[in-house]
Amino acid sequence: MKHLRLWVADRSILFVLLLLAIYFAIISSPALFSGNAFGGDVSHTFQTIDLSQLRPEYFLSGSIVVVLLLIGWSKSARLTSTPHWSGVWAPVIYALFTLVLLGVAIKINSTKGVDVVSVLKTVPWGSFILLVLLIGLFEECLFRGAVFHGFELNYGPLVAALVSSVLFGAMHFINWVTGEALGSTFDQIIQAGMSGLLYVGITLRMNSIWFGVVTHAIWDGVINISGKLDAAAIVLGSEETVTIEASSTGDAAAASAGIISLLVKYFQPLFGVFVLWSWWRQSKRPTATAQTFEK
């Protein structure tokens, strides 16, 4: 075990890149033997959460936690570190923003005639909540835990934040391999990469990975529920009618829709930069205090 930890410490970047390659192969390999690989599954979108993946997610999330423990990174990768509660506003604001988006989705689809309550009743909530939490745990431990810390050891936290976010986005190519259309996969890669800055910011500001796990799970859950509501609206055939009626409401409605679209697209990276700035500012205070004490 000691030799493993020394090897990882000396080759942290190589280790995390190998780790990414291994998980990419594990997740994508089942799809390679189906006819739906490489964009062949038209039903697969970024809003799709397949509950049949619950058991594999047990393995994925459990294995990455074990890896962090085995290589001695559990605390330095902020899995078992003590939270800095002064930054709790960051995950709270993000969670509230996400829930507001859900409220907007419910409001819009209810005006299209969707029976929101009936749609929500079709969700097996126990399995659904567990699955999004496991997904959040796996992705946060892998990217904001292992990958971030691997680059942090060599280049510092700011470079690590950028690189881990880019790799987080790139990892979503896996959705194309498992059936999603290439165009929508590219959109998700960009959005995921930008959102990575926010999850890094939350992890650093809180000095704990767990707040990113929870907010990540909330985001994935809301995106999936919104997708179910949108699908119900399409089934009702109200999409065209609502579009025509909305076009008659004038420039004000179009402007409002544009503002909402911009908020959805850019809130994560902009708020992420703000949270990172808050962490950087906060991190200077204890350093200065420690230097004064040493003198």
PDB file of C-alpha atoms in Angstrom:
ATOM      1  CA  MET A   1       0.000   0.000   0.000  1.00  0.00           C
ATOM      2  CA  LYS A   2       2.847   2.372   0.844  1.00  0.00           C
ATOM      3  CA  HIS A   3       4.479   1.752  -2.547  1.00  0.00           C
ATOM      4  CA  LEU A   4       1.170   2.415  -4.322  1.00  0.00           C
ATOM      5  CA  ARG A   5       0.715   5.722  -2.526  1.00  0.00           C
ATOM      6  CA  LEU A   6       4.280   6.783  -3.298  1.00  0.00           C
ATOM      7  CA  TRP A   7       3.818   5.885  -6.975  1.00  0.00           C
ATOM      8  CA  VAL A   8       0.576   7.884  -7.163  1.00  0.00           C
ATOM      9  CA  ALA A   9       2.163  10.847  -5.367  1.00  0.00           C
ATOM     10  CA  ASP A  10       5.035  10.926  -7.878  1.00  0.00           C
ATOM     11  CA  ARG A  11       2.802  10.437 -10.921  1.00  0.00           C
ATOM     12  CA  SER A  12      -0.484  12.004  -9.870  1.00  0.00           C
ATOM     13  CA  ILE A  13      -1.402  13.352 -13.320  1.00  0.00           C
ATOM     14  CA  LEU A  14      -0.633  10.064 -15.055  1.00  0.00           C
ATOM     15  CA  PHE A  15      -2.654   8.260 -12.403  1.00  0.00           C
ATOM     16  CA  VAL A  16      -5.789  10.392 -12.781  1.00  0.00           C
ATOM     17  CA  LEU A  17      -5.637  10.203 -16.589  1.00  0.00           C
ATOM     18  CA  LEU A  18      -5.405   6.413 -16.367  1.00  0.00           C
ATOM     19  CA  LEU A  19      -8.310   6.466 -13.929  1.00  0.00           C
ATOM     20  CA  LEU A  20     -10.407   8.471 -16.399  1.00  0.00           C
ATOM     21  CA  ALA A  21      -9.548   6.084 -19.229  1.00  0.00           C
ATOM     22  CA  ILE A  22     -10.505   3.065 -17.128  1.00  0.00           C
ATOM     23  CA  TYR A  23     -13.866   4.514 -16.115  1.00  0.00           C
ATOM     24  CA  PHE A  24     -14.563   5.668 -19.677  1.00  0.00           C
ATOM     25  CA  ALA A  25     -13.974   2.103 -20.879  1.00  0.00           C
ATOM     26  CA  ILE A  26     -16.090   0.573 -18.110  1.00  0.00           C
ATOM     27  CA  ILE A  27     -19.071   2.859 -18.748  1.00  0.00           C
ATOM     28  CA  SER A  28     -18.995   2.804 -22.543  1.00  0.00           C
ATOM     29  CA  SER A  29     -18.084  -0.838 -23.218  1.00  0.00           C
ATOM     30  CA  PRO A  30     -21.621  -2.307 -22.788  1.00  0.00           C
ATOM     31  CA  ALA A  31     -22.973   0.050 -25.469  1.00  0.00           C
ATOM     32  CA  LEU A  32     -20.300  -0.985 -27.969  1.00  0.00           C
ATOM     33  CA  PHE A  33     -21.975  -4.373 -28.344  1.00  0.00           C
ATOM     34  CA  SER A  34     -25.382  -2.885 -29.180  1.00  0.00           C
ATOM     35  CA  GLY A  35     -26.716  -1.392 -32.369  1.00  0.00           C
ATOM     36  CA  ASN A  36     -27.421   1.922 -30.658  1.00  0.00           C
ATOM     37  CA  ALA A  37     -23.808   2.964 -30.094  1.00  0.00           C
ATOM     38  CA  PHE A  38     -22.417   6.212 -31.513  1.00  0.00           C
ATOM     39  CA  GLY A  39     -25.633   8.168 -31.768  1.00  0.00           C
ATOM     40  CA  GLY A  40     -27.893   5.278 -32.702  1.00  0.00           C
ATOM     41  CA  ASP A  41     -30.385   5.621 -29.841  1.00  0.00           C
ATOM     42  CA  VAL A  42     -32.800   8.441 -30.719  1.00  0.00           C
ATOM     43  CA  SER A  43     -34.504   8.122 -27.327  1.00  0.00           C
ATOM     44  CA  HIS A  44     -31.270   8.860 -25.454  1.00  0.00           C
ATOM     45  CA  THR A  45     -30.841  12.518 -24.469  1.00  0.00           C
ATOM     46  CA  PHE A  46     -28.944  14.415 -21.783  1.00  0.00           C
ATOM     47  CA  GLN A  47     -32.241  14.556 -19.855  1.00  0.00           C
ATOM     48  CA  THR A  48     -32.492  10.765 -19.706  1.00  0.00           C
ATOM     49  CA  ILE A  49     -31.766   8.990 -16.431  1.00  0.00           C
ATOM     50  CA  ASP A  50     -32.108   5.230 -16.817  1.00  0.00           C
ATOM     51  CA  LEU A  51     -33.135   3.612 -13.527  1.00  0.00           C
ATOM     52  CA  SER A  52     -31.716   0.309 -14.751  1.00  0.00           C
ATOM     53  CA  GLN A  53     -28.310   1.902 -14.156  1.00  0.00           C
ATOM     54  CA  LEU A  54     -28.828   1.883 -10.386  1.00  0.00           C
ATOM     55  CA  ARG A  55     -26.730  -1.247  -9.789  1.00  0.00           C
ATOM     56  CA  PRO A  56     -23.836  -0.124 -12.013  1.00  0.00           C
ATOM     57  CA  GLU A  57     -23.843   3.220 -10.191  1.00  0.00           C
ATOM     58  CA  TYR A  58     -23.384   1.391  -6.888  1.00  0.00           C
ATOM     59  CA  PHE A  59     -20.178  -0.042  -8.343  1.00  0.00           C
ATOM     60  CA  LEU A  60     -18.981   3.225  -9.898  1.00  0.00           C
ATOM     61  CA  SER A  61     -19.563   5.409  -6.848  1.00  0.00           C
ATOM     62  CA  GLY A  62     -18.343   2.773  -4.413  1.00  0.00           C
ATOM     63  CA  SER A  63     -15.197   2.032  -6.396  1.00  0.00           C
ATOM     64  CA  ILE A  64     -14.067   5.658  -6.701  1.00  0.00           C
ATOM     65  CA  VAL A  65     -14.521   6.170  -2.960  1.00  0.00           C
ATOM     66  CA  VAL A  66     -12.425   3.044  -2.316  1.00  0.00           C
ATOM     67  CA  VAL A  67      -9.752   4.307  -4.732  1.00  0.00           C
ATOM     68  CA  LEU A  68      -9.478   7.629  -2.876  1.00  0.00           C
ATOM     69  CA  LEU A  69      -9.173   5.772   0.418  1.00  0.00           C
ATOM     70  CA  LEU A  70      -6.550   3.325  -0.883  1.00  0.00           C
ATOM     71  CA  ILE A  71      -4.252   5.992  -2.321  1.00  0.00           C
ATOM     72  CA  GLY A  72      -4.537   8.149   0.793  1.00  0.00           C
ATOM     73  CA  TRP A  73      -6.377  11.045  -0.834  1.00  0.00           C
ATOM     74  CA  SER A  74      -9.596  10.889   1.167  1.00  0.00           C
ATOM     75  CA  LYS A  75      -8.818  14.064   3.116  1.00  0.00           C
ATOM     76  CA  SER A  76      -6.706  15.946   0.571  1.00  0.00           C
ATOM     77  CA  ALA A  77      -9.362  15.288  -2.092  1.00  0.00           C
ATOM     78  CA  ARG A  78     -11.877  16.724   0.405  1.00  0.00           C
ATOM     79  CA  LEU A  79     -13.891  13.554   0.877  1.00  0.00           C
ATOM     80  CA  THR A  80     -13.355  13.384   4.649  1.00  0.00           C
ATOM     81  CA  SER A  81     -12.151  16.944   5.293  1.00  0.00           C
ATOM     82  CA  THR A  82     -13.871  19.306   7.732  1.00  0.00           C
ATOM     83  CA  PRO A  83     -16.315  21.654   5.934  1.00  0.00           C
ATOM     84  CA  HIS A  84     -15.853  25.424   6.036  1.00  0.00           C
ATOM     85  CA  TRP A  85     -19.387  26.465   6.916  1.00  0.00           C
ATOM     86  CA  SER A  86     -18.795  30.119   6.080  1.00  0.00           C
ATOM     87  CA  GLY A  87     -19.241  29.163   2.428  1.00  0.00           C
ATOM     88  CA  VAL A  88     -22.555  27.349   2.796  1.00  0.00           C
ATOM     89  CA  TRP A  89     -24.310  30.169   0.934  1.00  0.00           C
ATOM     90  CA  ALA A  90     -22.806  28.894  -2.353  1.00  0.00           C
ATOM     91  CA  PRO A  91     -24.481  25.460  -2.505  1.00  0.00           C
ATOM     92  CA  VAL A  92     -27.679  26.894  -0.999  1.00  0.00           C
ATOM     93  CA  ILE A  93     -27.977  29.573  -3.703  1.00  0.00           C
ATOM     94  CA  TYR A  94     -27.229  27.028  -6.431  1.00  0.00           C
ATOM     95  CA  ALA A  95     -29.799  24.569  -5.073  1.00  0.00           C
ATOM     96  CA  LEU A  96     -32.445  27.300  -4.837  1.00  0.00           C
ATOM     97  CA  PHE A  97     -31.700  28.442  -8.400  1.00  0.00           C
ATOM     98  CA  THR A  98     -32.104  24.862  -9.623  1.00  0.00           C
ATOM     99  CA  LEU A  99     -35.420  24.455  -7.815  1.00  0.00           C
ATOM    100  CA  VAL A 100     -36.639  27.738  -9.329  1.00  0.00           C
ATOM    101  CA  LEU A 101     -35.909  26.265 -12.763  1.00  0.00           C
ATOM    102  CA  LEU A 102     -38.066  23.285 -11.835  1.00  0.00           C
ATOM    103  CA  GLY A 103     -40.855  25.657 -10.837  1.00  0.00           C
ATOM    104  CA  VAL A 104     -40.568  27.428 -14.188  1.00  0.00           C
ATOM    105  CA  ALA A 105     -40.709  24.082 -16.031  1.00  0.00           C
ATOM    106  CA  ILE A 106     -43.807  23.072 -14.071  1.00  0.00           C
ATOM    107  CA  LYS A 107     -45.493  26.407 -14.779  1.00  0.00           C
ATOM    108  CA  ILE A 108     -44.729  26.361 -18.509  1.00  0.00           C
ATOM    109  CA  ASN A 109     -45.832  22.766 -19.033  1.00  0.00           C
ATOM    110  CA  SER A 110     -48.972  23.150 -16.946  1.00  0.00           C
ATOM    111  CA  THR A 111     -50.042  25.961 -19.297  1.00  0.00           C
ATOM    112  CA  LYS A 112     -49.616  23.466 -22.143  1.00  0.00           C
ATOM    113  CA  GLY A 113     -52.167  21.182 -20.532  1.00  0.00           C
ATOM    114  CA  VAL A 114     -49.764  18.744 -18.892  1.00  0.00           C
ATOM    115  CA  ASP A 115     -51.118  17.045 -15.773  1.00  0.00           C
ATOM    116  CA  VAL A 116     -48.003  17.694 -13.703  1.00  0.00           C
ATOM    117  CA  VAL A 117     -49.189  15.677 -10.694  1.00  0.00           C
ATOM    118  CA  SER A 118     -49.825  12.605 -12.848  1.00  0.00           C
ATOM    119  CA  VAL A 119     -46.374  12.874 -14.426  1.00  0.00           C
ATOM    120  CA  LEU A 120     -44.709  13.193 -11.019  1.00  0.00           C
ATOM    121  CA  LYS A 121     -46.618  10.153  -9.755  1.00  0.00           C
ATOM    122  CA  THR A 122     -44.961   8.012 -12.440  1.00  0.00           C
ATOM    123  CA  VAL A 123     -41.529   8.645 -10.902  1.00  0.00           C
ATOM    124  CA  PRO A 124     -40.289   5.900  -8.513  1.00  0.00           C
ATOM    125  CA  TRP A 125     -38.949   8.498  -6.125  1.00  0.00           C
ATOM    126  CA  GLY A 126     -36.892   6.242  -3.868  1.00  0.00           C
ATOM    127  CA  SER A 127     -34.861   4.721  -6.697  1.00  0.00           C
ATOM    128  CA  PHE A 128     -34.730   8.022  -8.562  1.00  0.00           C
ATOM    129  CA  ILE A 129     -33.295  10.013  -5.639  1.00  0.00           C
ATOM    130  CA  LEU A 130     -30.807   7.261  -4.837  1.00  0.00           C
ATOM    131  CA  LEU A 131     -29.640   7.104  -8.453  1.00  0.00           C
ATOM    132  CA  VAL A 132     -29.033  10.849  -8.853  1.00  0.00           C
ATOM    133  CA  LEU A 133     -27.161  10.884  -5.528  1.00  0.00           C
ATOM    134  CA  LEU A 134     -24.946   8.003  -6.664  1.00  0.00           C
ATOM    135  CA  ILE A 135     -24.290   9.740  -9.985  1.00  0.00           C
ATOM    136  CA  GLY A 136     -23.388  12.913  -8.110  1.00  0.00           C
ATOM    137  CA  LEU A 137     -21.113  10.988  -5.748  1.00  0.00           C
ATOM    138  CA  PHE A 138     -19.286   9.222  -8.574  1.00  0.00           C
ATOM    139  CA  GLU A 139     -18.770  12.287 -10.762  1.00  0.00           C
ATOM    140  CA  GLU A 140     -17.774  14.590  -7.908  1.00  0.00           C
ATOM    141  CA  CYS A 141     -15.339  12.082  -6.381  1.00  0.00           C
ATOM    142  CA  LEU A 142     -13.810  11.406  -9.785  1.00  0.00           C
ATOM    143  CA  PHE A 143     -13.524  14.965 -11.108  1.00  0.00           C
ATOM    144  CA  ARG A 144     -13.575  17.332  -8.114  1.00  0.00           C
ATOM    145  CA  GLY A 145     -11.841  14.706  -5.989  1.00  0.00           C
ATOM    146  CA  ALA A 146      -9.280  12.614  -7.876  1.00  0.00           C
ATOM    147  CA  VAL A 147      -8.761  14.584 -11.111  1.00  0.00           C
ATOM    148  CA  PHE A 148      -8.783  18.002  -9.455  1.00  0.00           C
ATOM    149  CA  HIS A 149      -6.361  16.960  -6.709  1.00  0.00           C
ATOM    150  CA  GLY A 150      -4.051  15.201  -9.161  1.00  0.00           C
ATOM    151  CA  PHE A 151      -3.549  18.429 -11.098  1.00  0.00           C
ATOM    152  CA  GLU A 152      -3.674  20.553  -7.934  1.00  0.00           C
ATOM    153  CA  LEU A 153      -0.564  18.779  -6.614  1.00  0.00           C
ATOM    154  CA  ASN A 154       1.395  19.821  -9.707  1.00  0.00           C
ATOM    155  CA  TYR A 155      -0.066  23.116 -10.880  1.00  0.00           C
ATOM    156  CA  GLY A 156      -2.127  24.558  -8.042  1.00  0.00           C
ATOM    157  CA  PRO A 157      -5.899  24.892  -7.589  1.00  0.00           C
ATOM    158  CA  LEU A 158      -6.711  27.429 -10.311  1.00  0.00           C
ATOM    159  CA  VAL A 159      -5.110  25.462 -13.144  1.00  0.00           C
ATOM    160  CA  ALA A 160      -6.594  22.297 -11.665  1.00  0.00           C
ATOM    161  CA  ALA A 161     -10.041  23.929 -11.702  1.00  0.00           C
ATOM    162  CA  LEU A 162      -9.776  24.704 -15.425  1.00  0.00           C
ATOM    163  CA  VAL A 163      -8.280  21.359 -16.454  1.00  0.00           C
ATOM    164  CA  SER A 164     -10.670  19.242 -14.383  1.00  0.00           C
ATOM    165  CA  SER A 165     -13.630  21.191 -15.803  1.00  0.00           C
ATOM    166  CA  VAL A 166     -12.453  20.655 -19.383  1.00  0.00           C
ATOM    167  CA  LEU A 167     -11.968  16.941 -18.717  1.00  0.00           C
ATOM    168  CA  PHE A 168     -15.378  16.770 -17.039  1.00  0.00           C
ATOM    169  CA  GLY A 169     -16.940  18.181 -20.181  1.00  0.00           C
ATOM    170  CA  ALA A 170     -14.923  15.894 -22.457  1.00  0.00           C
ATOM    171  CA  MET A 171     -15.963  12.830 -20.453  1.00  0.00           C
ATOM    172  CA  HIS A 172     -19.518  13.459 -21.677  1.00  0.00           C
ATOM    173  CA  PHE A 173     -18.458  12.120 -25.081  1.00  0.00           C
ATOM    174  CA  ILE A 174     -19.474   8.900 -23.404  1.00  0.00           C
ATOM    175  CA  ASN A 175     -23.101   9.876 -24.056  1.00  0.00           C
ATOM    176  CA  TRP A 176     -22.463   9.801 -27.807  1.00  0.00           C
ATOM    177  CA  VAL A 177     -20.799   6.394 -27.479  1.00  0.00           C
ATOM    178  CA  THR A 178     -23.827   5.103 -25.563  1.00  0.00           C
ATOM    179  CA  GLY A 179     -26.331   6.347 -28.143  1.00  0.00           C
ATOM    180  CA  GLU A 180     -26.982  10.087 -27.850  1.00  0.00           C
ATOM    181  CA  ALA A 181     -26.831  12.208 -31.008  1.00  0.00           C
ATOM    182  CA  LEU A 182     -23.456  13.862 -31.613  1.00  0.00           C
ATOM    183  CA  GLY A 183     -24.892  17.376 -31.888  1.00  0.00           C
ATOM    184  CA  SER A 184     -26.646  17.315 -28.527  1.00  0.00           C
ATOM    185  CA  THR A 185     -23.591  15.608 -27.016  1.00  0.00           C
ATOM    186  CA  PHE A 186     -21.414  18.557 -28.064  1.00  0.00           C
ATOM    187  CA  ASP A 187     -23.880  20.944 -26.433  1.00  0.00           C
ATOM    188  CA  GLN A 188     -23.734  18.940 -23.231  1.00  0.00           C
ATOM    189  CA  ILE A 189     -19.926  18.793 -23.299  1.00  0.00           C
ATOM    190  CA  ILE A 190     -19.760  22.586 -23.363  1.00  0.00           C
ATOM    191  CA  GLN A 191     -22.416  23.016 -20.672  1.00  0.00           C
ATOM    192  CA  ALA A 192     -20.869  20.354 -18.436  1.00  0.00           C
ATOM    193  CA  GLY A 193     -17.430  21.894 -18.812  1.00  0.00           C
ATOM    194  CA  MET A 194     -18.754  25.285 -17.733  1.00  0.00           C
ATOM    195  CA  SER A 195     -20.698  23.780 -14.835  1.00  0.00           C
ATOM    196  CA  GLY A 196     -17.488  22.114 -13.668  1.00  0.00           C
ATOM    197  CA  LEU A 197     -16.194  25.517 -12.567  1.00  0.00           C
ATOM    198  CA  LEU A 198     -19.146  25.874 -10.216  1.00  0.00           C
ATOM    199  CA  TYR A 199     -18.725  22.424  -8.689  1.00  0.00           C
ATOM    200  CA  VAL A 200     -15.012  23.092  -8.172  1.00  0.00           C
ATOM    201  CA  GLY A 201     -15.871  26.433  -6.589  1.00  0.00           C
ATOM    202  CA  ILE A 202     -18.367  24.843  -4.206  1.00  0.00           C
ATOM    203  CA  THR A 203     -15.894  22.105  -3.271  1.00  0.00           C
ATOM    204  CA  LEU A 204     -13.112  24.594  -2.551  1.00  0.00           C
ATOM    205  CA  ARG A 205     -15.299  27.148  -0.773  1.00  0.00           C
ATOM    206  CA  MET A 206     -16.825  24.473   1.456  1.00  0.00           C
ATOM    207  CA  ASN A 207     -13.585  22.436   1.710  1.00  0.00           C
ATOM    208  CA  SER A 208     -15.779  19.385   1.154  1.00  0.00           C
ATOM    209  CA  ILE A 209     -16.907  17.380  -1.830  1.00  0.00           C
ATOM    210  CA  TRP A 210     -20.287  16.482  -0.327  1.00  0.00           C
ATOM    211  CA  PHE A 211     -22.024  19.781  -1.049  1.00  0.00           C
ATOM    212  CA  GLY A 212     -21.153  19.370  -4.718  1.00  0.00           C
ATOM    213  CA  VAL A 213     -22.536  15.835  -4.576  1.00  0.00           C
ATOM    214  CA  VAL A 214     -25.911  17.035  -3.288  1.00  0.00           C
ATOM    215  CA  THR A 215     -26.243  20.043  -5.620  1.00  0.00           C
ATOM    216  CA  HIS A 216     -25.118  17.911  -8.570  1.00  0.00           C
ATOM    217  CA  ALA A 217     -27.820  15.379  -7.704  1.00  0.00           C
ATOM    218  CA  ILE A 218     -30.452  18.120  -7.427  1.00  0.00           C
ATOM    219  CA  TRP A 219     -29.438  19.503 -10.832  1.00  0.00           C
ATOM    220  CA  ASP A 220     -29.565  16.103 -12.537  1.00  0.00           C
ATOM    221  CA  GLY A 221     -32.904  15.346 -10.910  1.00  0.00           C
ATOM    222  CA  VAL A 222     -34.462  18.636 -11.987  1.00  0.00           C
ATOM    223  CA  ILE A 223     -33.175  18.264 -15.556  1.00  0.00           C
ATOM    224  CA  ASN A 224     -34.685  14.778 -15.751  1.00  0.00           C
ATOM    225  CA  ILE A 225     -38.056  15.804 -14.309  1.00  0.00           C
ATOM    226  CA  SER A 226     -38.180  18.797 -16.661  1.00  0.00           C
ATOM    227  CA  GLY A 227     -37.510  16.422 -19.545  1.00  0.00           C
ATOM    228  CA  LYS A 228     -40.401  14.206 -18.489  1.00  0.00           C
ATOM    229  CA  LEU A 229     -42.724  17.220 -18.393  1.00  0.00           C
ATOM    230  CA  ASP A 230     -41.544  18.383 -21.825  1.00  0.00           C
ATOM    231  CA  ALA A 231     -42.113  14.889 -23.223  1.00  0.00           C
ATOM    232  CA  ALA A 232     -45.641  14.863 -21.802  1.00  0.00           C
ATOM    233  CA  ALA A 233     -46.338  18.210 -23.479  1.00  0.00           C
ATOM    234  CA  ILE A 234     -45.165  16.854 -26.830  1.00  0.00           C
ATOM    235  CA  VAL A 235     -47.399  13.799 -26.456  1.00  0.00           C
ATOM    236  CA  LEU A 236     -50.347  16.107 -25.856  1.00  0.00           C
ATOM    237  CA  GLY A 237     -49.571  17.793 -29.146  1.00  0.00           C
ATOM    238  CA  SER A 238     -49.654  21.235 -27.573  1.00  0.00           C
ATOM    239  CA  GLU A 239     -46.158  22.280 -28.617  1.00  0.00           C
ATOM    240  CA  GLU A 240     -47.207  23.903 -31.891  1.00  0.00           C
ATOM    241  CA  THR A 241     -50.245  25.626 -30.370  1.00  0.00           C
ATOM    242  CA  VAL A 242     -48.292  27.150 -27.524  1.00  0.00           C
ATOM    243  CA  THR A 243     -45.573  28.322 -29.899  1.00  0.00           C
ATOM    244  CA  ILE A 244     -48.117  30.092 -32.102  1.00  0.00           C
ATOM    245  CA  GLU A 245     -49.868  31.686 -29.146  1.00  0.00           C
ATOM    246  CA  ALA A 246     -46.581  32.757 -27.590  1.00  0.00           C
ATOM    247  CA  SER A 247     -45.522  34.492 -30.799  1.00  0.00           C
ATOM    248  CA  SER A 248     -48.509  36.828 -30.514  1.00  0.00           C
ATOM    249  CA  THR A 249     -47.549  38.111 -27.089  1.00  0.00           C
ATOM    250  CA  GLY A 250     -44.994  40.478 -28.544  1.00  0.00           C
ATOM    251  CA  ASP A 251     -41.419  41.461 -27.957  1.00  0.00           C
ATOM    252  CA  ALA A 252     -41.740  41.503 -24.160  1.00  0.00           C
ATOM    253  CA  ALA A 253     -42.452  37.771 -23.980  1.00  0.00           C
ATOM    254  CA  ALA A 254     -39.622  37.019 -26.386  1.00  0.00           C
ATOM    255  CA  ALA A 255     -37.265  39.122 -24.308  1.00  0.00           C
ATOM    256  CA  SER A 256     -38.335  37.318 -21.128  1.00  0.00           C
ATOM    257  CA  ALA A 257     -37.760  33.939 -22.749  1.00  0.00           C
ATOM    258  CA  GLY A 258     -34.343  35.108 -23.898  1.00  0.00           C
ATOM    259  CA  ILE A 259     -33.391  36.225 -20.393  1.00  0.00           C
ATOM    260  CA  ILE A 260     -34.465  32.879 -18.919  1.00  0.00           C
ATOM    261  CA  SER A 261     -32.473  31.038 -21.590  1.00  0.00           C
ATOM    262  CA  LEU A 262     -29.371  33.093 -20.819  1.00  0.00           C
ATOM    263  CA  LEU A 263     -29.748  32.454 -17.093  1.00  0.00           C
ATOM    264  CA  VAL A 264     -30.004  28.717 -17.637  1.00  0.00           C
ATOM    265  CA  LYS A 265     -26.977  28.690 -19.937  1.00  0.00           C
ATOM    266  CA  TYR A 266     -24.622  31.035 -18.122  1.00  0.00           C
ATOM    267  CA  PHE A 267     -25.602  30.983 -14.447  1.00  0.00           C
ATOM    268  CA  GLN A 268     -23.381  28.004 -13.620  1.00  0.00           C
ATOM    269  CA  PRO A 269     -20.095  29.351 -15.058  1.00  0.00           C
ATOM    270  CA  LEU A 270     -20.701  32.940 -13.902  1.00  0.00           C
ATOM    271  CA  PHE A 271     -21.704  31.929 -10.391  1.00  0.00           C
ATOM    272  CA  GLY A 272     -18.853  29.412 -10.422  1.00  0.00           C
ATOM    273  CA  VAL A 273     -16.313  32.160 -11.136  1.00  0.00           C
ATOM    274  CA  PHE A 274     -17.810  34.240  -8.319  1.00  0.00           C
ATOM    275  CA  VAL A 275     -17.599  31.313  -5.875  1.00  0.00           C
ATOM    276  CA  LEU A 276     -13.996  30.642  -6.921  1.00  0.00           C
ATOM    277  CA  TRP A 277     -13.170  34.307  -6.357  1.00  0.00           C
ATOM    278  CA  SER A 278     -14.802  34.124  -2.915  1.00  0.00           C
ATOM    279  CA  TRP A 279     -12.738  31.022  -2.089  1.00  0.00           C
ATOM    280  CA  TRP A 280      -9.508  32.679  -3.285  1.00  0.00           C
ATOM    281  CA  ARG A 281     -10.228  35.756  -1.171  1.00  0.00           C
ATOM    282  CA  GLN A 282     -11.090  33.620   1.851  1.00  0.00           C
ATOM    283  CA  SER A 283      -7.999  31.434   1.418  1.00  0.00           C
ATOM    284  CA  LYS A 284      -5.710  34.457   1.795  1.00  0.00           C
ATOM    285  CA  ARG A 285      -6.954  35.267   5.292  1.00  0.00           C
ATOM    286  CA  PRO A 286      -5.743  32.205   7.221  1.00  0.00           C
ATOM    287  CA  THR A 287      -2.439  32.291   5.321  1.00  0.00           C
ATOM    288  CA  ALA A 288      -1.786  35.851   6.424  1.00  0.00           C
ATOM    289  CA  THR A 289      -2.751  34.979  10.004  1.00  0.00           C
ATOM    290  CA  ALA A 290      -0.431  31.975  10.027  1.00  0.00           C
ATOM    291  CA  GLN A 291       2.481  34.073   8.750  1.00  0.00           C
ATOM    292  CA  THR A 292       1.906  36.676  11.455  1.00  0.00           C
ATOM    293  CA  PHE A 293       1.812  33.950  14.117  1.00  0.00           C
ATOM    294  CA  GLU A 294       5.077  32.444  12.870  1.00  0.00           C
ATOM    295  CA  LYS A 295       6.821  35.804  13.168  1.00  0.00           C
TER     296      LYS A 295
END
